[in-house]
PDB file of C-alpha atoms in Angstrom:
ATOM      1  CA  MET A   1      52.632  -1.370 -63.043  1.00  0.00           C
ATOM      2  CA  THR A   2      55.569   0.923 -63.786  1.00  0.00           C
ATOM      3  CA  VAL A   3      58.912  -0.798 -64.383  1.00  0.00           C
ATOM      4  CA  LEU A   4      61.481   1.181 -62.418  1.00  0.00           C
ATOM      5  CA  PHE A   5      64.566  -1.011 -62.801  1.00  0.00           C
ATOM      6  CA  ALA A   6      65.758  -3.215 -65.646  1.00  0.00           C
ATOM      7  CA  ASP A   7      67.094  -5.796 -63.205  1.00  0.00           C
ATOM      8  CA  ARG A   8      68.811  -6.060 -59.822  1.00  0.00           C
ATOM      9  CA  ARG A   9      72.246  -5.072 -61.122  1.00  0.00           C
ATOM     10  CA  ALA A  10      70.787  -1.941 -62.713  1.00  0.00           C
ATOM     11  CA  ALA A  11      69.064  -1.061 -59.440  1.00  0.00           C
ATOM     12  CA  GLY A  12      72.376  -1.546 -57.666  1.00  0.00           C
ATOM     13  CA  VAL A  13      74.136   0.879 -59.990  1.00  0.00           C
ATOM     14  CA  LEU A  14      71.541   3.561 -59.245  1.00  0.00           C
ATOM     15  CA  LEU A  15      71.735   2.921 -55.514  1.00  0.00           C
ATOM     16  CA  ALA A  16      75.523   3.054 -55.613  1.00  0.00           C
ATOM     17  CA  ARG A  17      75.408   6.609 -56.975  1.00  0.00           C
ATOM     18  CA  GLU A  18      73.364   7.707 -53.970  1.00  0.00           C
ATOM     19  CA  VAL A  19      75.519   5.846 -51.458  1.00  0.00           C
ATOM     20  CA  LEU A  20      78.667   7.413 -52.881  1.00  0.00           C
ATOM     21  CA  THR A  21      77.354  10.885 -52.019  1.00  0.00           C
ATOM     22  CA  LEU A  22      77.460   9.968 -48.309  1.00  0.00           C
ATOM     23  CA  GLY A  23      81.265   9.812 -48.302  1.00  0.00           C
ATOM     24  CA  LEU A  24      81.324   6.814 -45.979  1.00  0.00           C
ATOM     25  CA  LYS A  25      84.619   5.815 -44.392  1.00  0.00           C
ATOM     26  CA  ASP A  26      85.595   2.155 -44.058  1.00  0.00           C
ATOM     27  CA  PRO A  27      82.283   0.757 -45.367  1.00  0.00           C
ATOM     28  CA  VAL A  28      81.235  -2.874 -45.647  1.00  0.00           C
ATOM     29  CA  VAL A  29      78.234  -4.048 -47.670  1.00  0.00           C
ATOM     30  CA  LEU A  30      75.935  -6.731 -46.271  1.00  0.00           C
ATOM     31  CA  ALA A  31      73.460  -8.135 -48.782  1.00  0.00           C
ATOM     32  CA  LEU A  32      70.500 -10.367 -48.017  1.00  0.00           C
ATOM     33  CA  PRO A  33      70.692 -13.481 -50.188  1.00  0.00           C
ATOM     34  CA  ARG A  34      69.810 -14.229 -52.666  1.00  0.00           C
ATOM     35  CA  GLY A  35      68.195 -11.267 -54.409  1.00  0.00           C
ATOM     36  CA  GLY A  36      70.080  -8.623 -52.468  1.00  0.00           C
ATOM     37  CA  VAL A  37      73.485  -9.865 -53.589  1.00  0.00           C
ATOM     38  CA  PRO A  38      73.407  -8.522 -57.197  1.00  0.00           C
ATOM     39  CA  VAL A  39      72.240  -5.157 -55.826  1.00  0.00           C
ATOM     40  CA  GLY A  40      74.867  -5.109 -53.099  1.00  0.00           C
ATOM     41  CA  PHE A  41      77.566  -6.178 -55.526  1.00  0.00           C
ATOM     42  CA  GLU A  42      77.242  -2.948 -57.523  1.00  0.00           C
ATOM     43  CA  ILE A  43      77.358  -0.839 -54.356  1.00  0.00           C
ATOM     44  CA  ALA A  44      80.411  -2.691 -53.059  1.00  0.00           C
ATOM     45  CA  ARG A  45      82.137  -2.333 -56.430  1.00  0.00           C
ATOM     46  CA  ALA A  46      81.517   1.413 -56.530  1.00  0.00           C
ATOM     47  CA  LEU A  47      82.872   1.804 -52.998  1.00  0.00           C
ATOM     48  CA  ARG A  48      85.639  -0.804 -53.427  1.00  0.00           C
ATOM     49  CA  ALA A  49      84.268  -2.205 -50.194  1.00  0.00           C
ATOM     50  CA  PRO A  50      83.988  -5.760 -48.832  1.00  0.00           C
ATOM     51  CA  LEU A  51      80.799  -7.594 -49.775  1.00  0.00           C
ATOM     52  CA  ASP A  52      79.326 -10.204 -47.459  1.00  0.00           C
ATOM     53  CA  ILE A  53      75.948 -11.871 -47.048  1.00  0.00           C
ATOM     54  CA  LEU A  54      73.566 -11.161 -44.194  1.00  0.00           C
ATOM     55  CA  LEU A  55      71.799 -14.360 -43.199  1.00  0.00           C
ATOM     56  CA  VAL A  56      68.686 -13.899 -41.094  1.00  0.00           C
ATOM     57  CA  ARG A  57      66.757 -16.918 -39.817  1.00  0.00           C
ATOM     58  CA  LYS A  58      63.299 -16.669 -38.311  1.00  0.00           C
ATOM     59  CA  ILE A  59      62.649 -18.290 -34.939  1.00  0.00           C
ATOM     60  CA  GLY A  60      59.157 -19.712 -35.193  1.00  0.00           C
ATOM     61  CA  ALA A  61      56.577 -20.340 -32.489  1.00  0.00           C
ATOM     62  CA  PRO A  62      56.097 -23.855 -31.064  1.00  0.00           C
ATOM     63  CA  GLY A  63      53.908 -25.807 -33.476  1.00  0.00           C
ATOM     64  CA  HIS A  64      53.602 -22.806 -35.784  1.00  0.00           C
ATOM     65  CA  GLN A  65      56.973 -22.251 -37.425  1.00  0.00           C
ATOM     66  CA  GLU A  66      55.552 -19.721 -39.860  1.00  0.00           C
ATOM     67  CA  TYR A  67      54.721 -17.375 -36.960  1.00  0.00           C
ATOM     68  CA  GLY A  68      57.915 -15.591 -36.022  1.00  0.00           C
ATOM     69  CA  ILE A  69      58.689 -14.836 -32.395  1.00  0.00           C
ATOM     70  CA  GLY A  70      62.214 -13.658 -33.149  1.00  0.00           C
ATOM     71  CA  ALA A  71      65.177 -13.923 -35.460  1.00  0.00           C
ATOM     72  CA  LEU A  72      68.798 -15.006 -35.491  1.00  0.00           C
ATOM     73  CA  VAL A  73      71.261 -12.873 -37.424  1.00  0.00           C
ATOM     74  CA  ASP A  74      74.503 -14.396 -38.702  1.00  0.00           C
ATOM     75  CA  GLY A  75      77.930 -13.283 -37.567  1.00  0.00           C
ATOM     76  CA  PHE A  76      81.112 -14.115 -35.662  1.00  0.00           C
ATOM     77  CA  SER A  77      78.971 -13.489 -32.591  1.00  0.00           C
ATOM     78  CA  PRO A  78      75.424 -14.253 -33.858  1.00  0.00           C
ATOM     79  CA  GLN A  79      72.777 -11.939 -32.500  1.00  0.00           C
ATOM     80  CA  VAL A  80      69.280 -12.940 -31.404  1.00  0.00           C
ATOM     81  CA  VAL A  81      66.222 -10.694 -31.419  1.00  0.00           C
ATOM     82  CA  ILE A  82      63.236 -12.089 -29.484  1.00  0.00           C
ATOM     83  CA  ASP A  83      59.743 -10.625 -29.211  1.00  0.00           C
ATOM     84  CA  GLU A  84      59.258 -11.408 -25.524  1.00  0.00           C
ATOM     85  CA  LEU A  85      55.497 -10.885 -25.589  1.00  0.00           C
ATOM     86  CA  ALA A  86      55.033 -13.152 -28.607  1.00  0.00           C
ATOM     87  CA  ALA A  87      57.240 -15.783 -26.982  1.00  0.00           C
ATOM     88  CA  ARG A  88      55.147 -15.795 -23.793  1.00  0.00           C
ATOM     89  CA  LEU A  89      51.831 -15.883 -25.655  1.00  0.00           C
ATOM     90  CA  THR A  90      52.911 -18.849 -27.770  1.00  0.00           C
ATOM     91  CA  GLY A  91      54.460 -20.822 -24.907  1.00  0.00           C
ATOM     92  CA  ALA A  92      58.035 -20.538 -26.170  1.00  0.00           C
ATOM     93  CA  ASP A  93      60.113 -21.013 -23.050  1.00  0.00           C
ATOM     94  CA  GLU A  94      63.878 -20.510 -22.742  1.00  0.00           C
ATOM     95  CA  ALA A  95      64.675 -24.159 -23.485  1.00  0.00           C
ATOM     96  CA  TYR A  96      62.605 -24.080 -26.681  1.00  0.00           C
ATOM     97  CA  ILE A  97      64.233 -20.853 -27.849  1.00  0.00           C
ATOM     98  CA  ASP A  98      67.713 -22.248 -27.161  1.00  0.00           C
ATOM     99  CA  ARG A  99      66.928 -25.340 -29.262  1.00  0.00           C
ATOM    100  CA  GLU A 100      65.628 -23.192 -32.102  1.00  0.00           C
ATOM    101  CA  ILE A 101      68.698 -20.958 -31.996  1.00  0.00           C
ATOM    102  CA  ASP A 102      70.939 -24.017 -32.222  1.00  0.00           C
ATOM    103  CA  ARG A 103      68.923 -25.397 -35.146  1.00  0.00           C
ATOM    104  CA  GLN A 104      69.045 -22.115 -37.046  1.00  0.00           C
ATOM    105  CA  LEU A 105      72.766 -21.723 -36.372  1.00  0.00           C
ATOM    106  CA  HIS A 106      73.359 -25.049 -38.113  1.00  0.00           C
ATOM    107  CA  GLU A 107      71.287 -23.849 -41.072  1.00  0.00           C
ATOM    108  CA  ILE A 108      73.264 -20.608 -41.275  1.00  0.00           C
ATOM    109  CA  GLU A 109      76.534 -22.575 -41.238  1.00  0.00           C
ATOM    110  CA  ARG A 110      75.192 -24.809 -44.021  1.00  0.00           C
ATOM    111  CA  ARG A 111      74.265 -21.813 -46.143  1.00  0.00           C
ATOM    112  CA  ARG A 112      77.593 -20.082 -45.595  1.00  0.00           C
ATOM    113  CA  ALA A 113      79.335 -23.272 -46.669  1.00  0.00           C
ATOM    114  CA  ALA A 114      77.124 -23.452 -49.765  1.00  0.00           C
ATOM    115  CA  TYR A 115      77.948 -19.863 -50.701  1.00  0.00           C
ATOM    116  CA  ARG A 116      81.652 -20.383 -49.908  1.00  0.00           C
ATOM    117  CA  THR A 117      81.877 -17.083 -48.090  1.00  0.00           C
ATOM    118  CA  GLY A 118      84.340 -18.022 -45.385  1.00  0.00           C
ATOM    119  CA  PRO A 119      84.187 -16.229 -42.021  1.00  0.00           C
ATOM    120  CA  PRO A 120      81.979 -13.122 -41.708  1.00  0.00           C
ATOM    121  CA  VAL A 121      83.482  -9.706 -42.376  1.00  0.00           C
ATOM    122  CA  SER A 122      84.399  -7.616 -39.326  1.00  0.00           C
ATOM    123  CA  LEU A 123      81.781  -4.952 -38.585  1.00  0.00           C
ATOM    124  CA  TYR A 124      83.001  -3.423 -35.332  1.00  0.00           C
ATOM    125  CA  GLY A 125      83.538   0.304 -35.761  1.00  0.00           C
ATOM    126  CA  ARG A 126      82.732   0.236 -39.480  1.00  0.00           C
ATOM    127  CA  MET A 127      80.008   1.785 -41.609  1.00  0.00           C
ATOM    128  CA  VAL A 128      77.628  -1.054 -42.459  1.00  0.00           C
ATOM    129  CA  ILE A 129      75.439  -0.837 -45.558  1.00  0.00           C
ATOM    130  CA  VAL A 130      72.505  -3.283 -45.469  1.00  0.00           C
ATOM    131  CA  VAL A 131      71.132  -4.074 -48.916  1.00  0.00           C
ATOM    132  CA  ASP A 132      68.196  -6.000 -50.361  1.00  0.00           C
ATOM    133  CA  ASP A 133      66.428  -5.929 -53.721  1.00  0.00           C
ATOM    134  CA  GLY A 134      63.361  -4.365 -52.131  1.00  0.00           C
ATOM    135  CA  ILE A 135      61.183  -4.355 -49.028  1.00  0.00           C
ATOM    136  CA  ALA A 136      57.602  -5.554 -48.802  1.00  0.00           C
ATOM    137  CA  THR A 137      56.758  -5.735 -45.083  1.00  0.00           C
ATOM    138  CA  GLY A 138      60.154  -4.985 -43.547  1.00  0.00           C
ATOM    139  CA  GLY A 139      60.086  -7.785 -40.976  1.00  0.00           C
ATOM    140  CA  THR A 140      63.358  -9.419 -41.960  1.00  0.00           C
ATOM    141  CA  ILE A 141      65.217  -6.130 -42.345  1.00  0.00           C
ATOM    142  CA  ARG A 142      63.896  -4.904 -39.004  1.00  0.00           C
ATOM    143  CA  ALA A 143      65.284  -7.934 -37.189  1.00  0.00           C
ATOM    144  CA  ALA A 144      68.604  -7.544 -38.986  1.00  0.00           C
ATOM    145  CA  LEU A 145      68.971  -3.869 -38.087  1.00  0.00           C
ATOM    146  CA  LYS A 146      68.167  -4.507 -34.420  1.00  0.00           C
ATOM    147  CA  ALA A 147      70.754  -7.272 -34.263  1.00  0.00           C
ATOM    148  CA  LEU A 148      73.435  -5.312 -36.088  1.00  0.00           C
ATOM    149  CA  ALA A 149      73.148  -2.450 -33.623  1.00  0.00           C
ATOM    150  CA  LYS A 150      74.330  -4.829 -30.886  1.00  0.00           C
ATOM    151  CA  VAL A 151      77.743  -5.354 -32.535  1.00  0.00           C
ATOM    152  CA  LYS A 152      78.541  -1.631 -32.318  1.00  0.00           C
ATOM    153  CA  PRO A 153      79.278  -0.601 -35.891  1.00  0.00           C
ATOM    154  CA  HIS A 154      80.237   3.025 -36.494  1.00  0.00           C
ATOM    155  CA  GLY A 155      76.931   3.451 -38.304  1.00  0.00           C
ATOM    156  CA  ILE A 156      74.252   1.622 -40.286  1.00  0.00           C
ATOM    157  CA  VAL A 157      72.892   2.599 -43.686  1.00  0.00           C
ATOM    158  CA  LEU A 158      69.895   0.836 -45.225  1.00  0.00           C
ATOM    159  CA  ALA A 159      69.952   0.908 -49.032  1.00  0.00           C
ATOM    160  CA  VAL A 160      67.107  -0.563 -51.092  1.00  0.00           C
ATOM    161  CA  PRO A 161      65.717   0.199 -54.544  1.00  0.00           C
ATOM    162  CA  LEU A 162      62.081   0.354 -53.433  1.00  0.00           C
ATOM    163  CA  ALA A 163      59.727  -0.117 -50.501  1.00  0.00           C
ATOM    164  CA  PRO A 164      56.293   1.005 -49.301  1.00  0.00           C
ATOM    165  CA  SER A 165      56.616   4.244 -47.362  1.00  0.00           C
ATOM    166  CA  ASP A 166      54.840   2.852 -44.289  1.00  0.00           C
ATOM    167  CA  ALA A 167      57.343  -0.023 -44.050  1.00  0.00           C
ATOM    168  CA  LEU A 168      60.239   2.447 -44.035  1.00  0.00           C
ATOM    169  CA  LEU A 169      58.981   4.506 -41.084  1.00  0.00           C
ATOM    170  CA  PRO A 170      59.929   2.056 -38.294  1.00  0.00           C
ATOM    171  CA  LEU A 171      63.176   1.172 -40.066  1.00  0.00           C
ATOM    172  CA  ARG A 172      64.432   4.759 -40.042  1.00  0.00           C
ATOM    173  CA  ARG A 173      64.619   4.615 -36.244  1.00  0.00           C
ATOM    174  CA  LEU A 174      66.969   1.634 -36.435  1.00  0.00           C
ATOM    175  CA  CYS A 175      69.683   3.066 -38.675  1.00  0.00           C
ATOM    176  CA  ASP A 176      71.564   6.277 -39.333  1.00  0.00           C
ATOM    177  CA  GLU A 177      70.552   6.695 -42.961  1.00  0.00           C
ATOM    178  CA  VAL A 178      67.954   5.225 -45.315  1.00  0.00           C
ATOM    179  CA  ILE A 179      68.382   5.335 -49.071  1.00  0.00           C
ATOM    180  CA  CYS A 180      65.319   4.192 -50.986  1.00  0.00           C
ATOM    181  CA  LEU A 181      64.960   5.154 -54.642  1.00  0.00           C
ATOM    182  CA  ALA A 182      61.202   4.648 -54.951  1.00  0.00           C
ATOM    183  CA  THR A 183      58.129   4.262 -52.737  1.00  0.00           C
ATOM    184  CA  PRO A 184      55.338   3.197 -55.128  1.00  0.00           C
ATOM    185  CA  ASP A 185      51.805   3.951 -53.964  1.00  0.00           C
ATOM    186  CA  PRO A 186      49.828   1.772 -53.970  1.00  0.00           C
ATOM    187  CA  PHE A 187      52.487  -0.868 -53.317  1.00  0.00           C
ATOM    188  CA  TYR A 188      51.691  -4.361 -54.575  1.00  0.00           C
ATOM    189  CA  SER A 189      55.001  -6.224 -54.668  1.00  0.00           C
ATOM    190  CA  VAL A 190      58.718  -5.738 -55.228  1.00  0.00           C
ATOM    191  CA  GLY A 191      58.950  -7.814 -58.393  1.00  0.00           C
ATOM    192  CA  VAL A 192      56.395  -5.950 -60.497  1.00  0.00           C
ATOM    193  CA  HIS A 193      58.714  -2.931 -60.658  1.00  0.00           C
ATOM    194  CA  TYR A 194      61.592  -4.890 -62.209  1.00  0.00           C
ATOM    195  CA  GLY A 195      61.849  -5.682 -65.889  1.00  0.00           C
ATOM    196  CA  ASP A 196      63.701  -8.862 -64.966  1.00  0.00           C
ATOM    197  CA  PHE A 197      62.999 -10.283 -61.506  1.00  0.00           C
ATOM    198  CA  THR A 198      64.177 -13.802 -62.241  1.00  0.00           C
ATOM    199  CA  GLN A 199      65.162 -15.656 -59.088  1.00  0.00           C
ATOM    200  CA  THR A 200      68.833 -15.201 -58.237  1.00  0.00           C
ATOM    201  CA  GLU A 201      70.520 -18.599 -58.286  1.00  0.00           C
ATOM    202  CA  ASP A 202      73.134 -19.854 -55.824  1.00  0.00           C
ATOM    203  CA  ALA A 203      75.729 -19.983 -58.600  1.00  0.00           C
ATOM    204  CA  GLU A 204      75.329 -16.248 -59.240  1.00  0.00           C
ATOM    205  CA  VAL A 205      75.649 -15.458 -55.538  1.00  0.00           C
ATOM    206  CA  ILE A 206      78.848 -17.498 -55.330  1.00  0.00           C
ATOM    207  CA  ALA A 207      80.304 -15.886 -58.455  1.00  0.00           C
ATOM    208  CA  LEU A 208      79.564 -12.322 -57.307  1.00  0.00           C
ATOM    209  CA  LEU A 209      81.000 -12.896 -53.838  1.00  0.00           C
ATOM    210  CA  GLU A 210      84.133 -14.368 -55.399  1.00  0.00           C
ATOM    211  CA  GLN A 211      84.496 -11.421 -57.777  1.00  0.00           C
ATOM    212  CA  ALA A 212      84.075  -8.966 -54.903  1.00  0.00           C
ATOM    213  CA  ARG A 213      87.031 -10.550 -53.127  1.00  0.00           C
ATOM    214  CA  SER A 214      89.228  -9.362 -55.987  1.00  0.00           C
ATOM    215  CA  TRP A 215      88.949  -5.732 -54.856  1.00  0.00           C
ATOM    216  CA  SER A 216      88.545  -6.076 -51.117  1.00  0.00           C
ATOM    217  CA  LYS A 217      90.572  -7.708 -48.418  1.00  0.00           C
ATOM    218  CA  THR A 218      88.185  -8.892 -45.733  1.00  0.00           C
ATOM    219  CA  SER A 219      89.026  -9.434 -42.097  1.00  0.00           C
ATOM    220  CA  THR A 220      87.323 -11.254 -39.270  1.00  0.00           C
ATOM    221  CA  GLY A 221      86.965 -10.537 -35.583  1.00  0.00           C
ATOM    222  CA  ALA A 222      84.682 -10.197 -32.626  1.00  0.00           C
ATOM    223  CA  GLY A 223      81.641  -8.044 -33.259  1.00  0.00           C
ATOM    224  CA  ASP A 224      80.794  -9.471 -36.678  1.00  0.00           C
ATOM    225  CA  ALA A 225      77.304 -10.129 -37.882  1.00  0.00           C
ATOM    226  CA  GLY A 226      75.939 -11.495 -40.901  1.00  0.00           C
ATOM    227  CA  GLY A 227      66.015 -12.542 -49.200  1.00  0.00           C
ATOM    228  CA  ASP A 228      64.284 -11.458 -51.743  1.00  0.00           C
ATOM    229  CA  GLY A 229      62.090  -8.496 -50.895  1.00  0.00           C
ATOM    230  CA  GLN A 230      61.092  -9.544 -47.381  1.00  0.00           C
TER     231      GLN A 230
END
């Protein structure tokens, strides 16, 4: 397999060069933890933009948690995306979904506390850049983009180092711009195209988010929202 990027930070530097050409006004970078944070950090640094995490939690089917019937996306006003057909077929009624949403909200709060991020960054009317270290199937990113559209940002840009071309097709309809540096064919996995794809640790996520606060002043408000190669 061809190594395309030395590591996540190097991929972020290359992505940042492409994002800069868009001339975005009032951007905010949302990175999927943990692997997306080192990539997003370099983009946020180049733009001198706020960096926040984008926490997405799957809502699993009754008795089969691994089978997703929807997703909950973090934010001041968390957004829920439900596949209504899948919910009906698996017997997930409204009461079950409400319980799952509550359970996942608690998990999101726990993770935000662990990463010491504070309140989510305001997204209303801003250019939102969604970042991960790569896309394999696109399921997590798809749920995130659908949810983010509900909070009425000025625009959404998806920026990833690599992805299979067929996974990008449905994602292009959910955002204003897609920046993807490579679409290997055949596509086997995200990690094989990195020289160093060591798992990003919580301590690194915390340190990068803290460093990003040194150049950006974040704000909170209604309309906010907030993985390795999912």
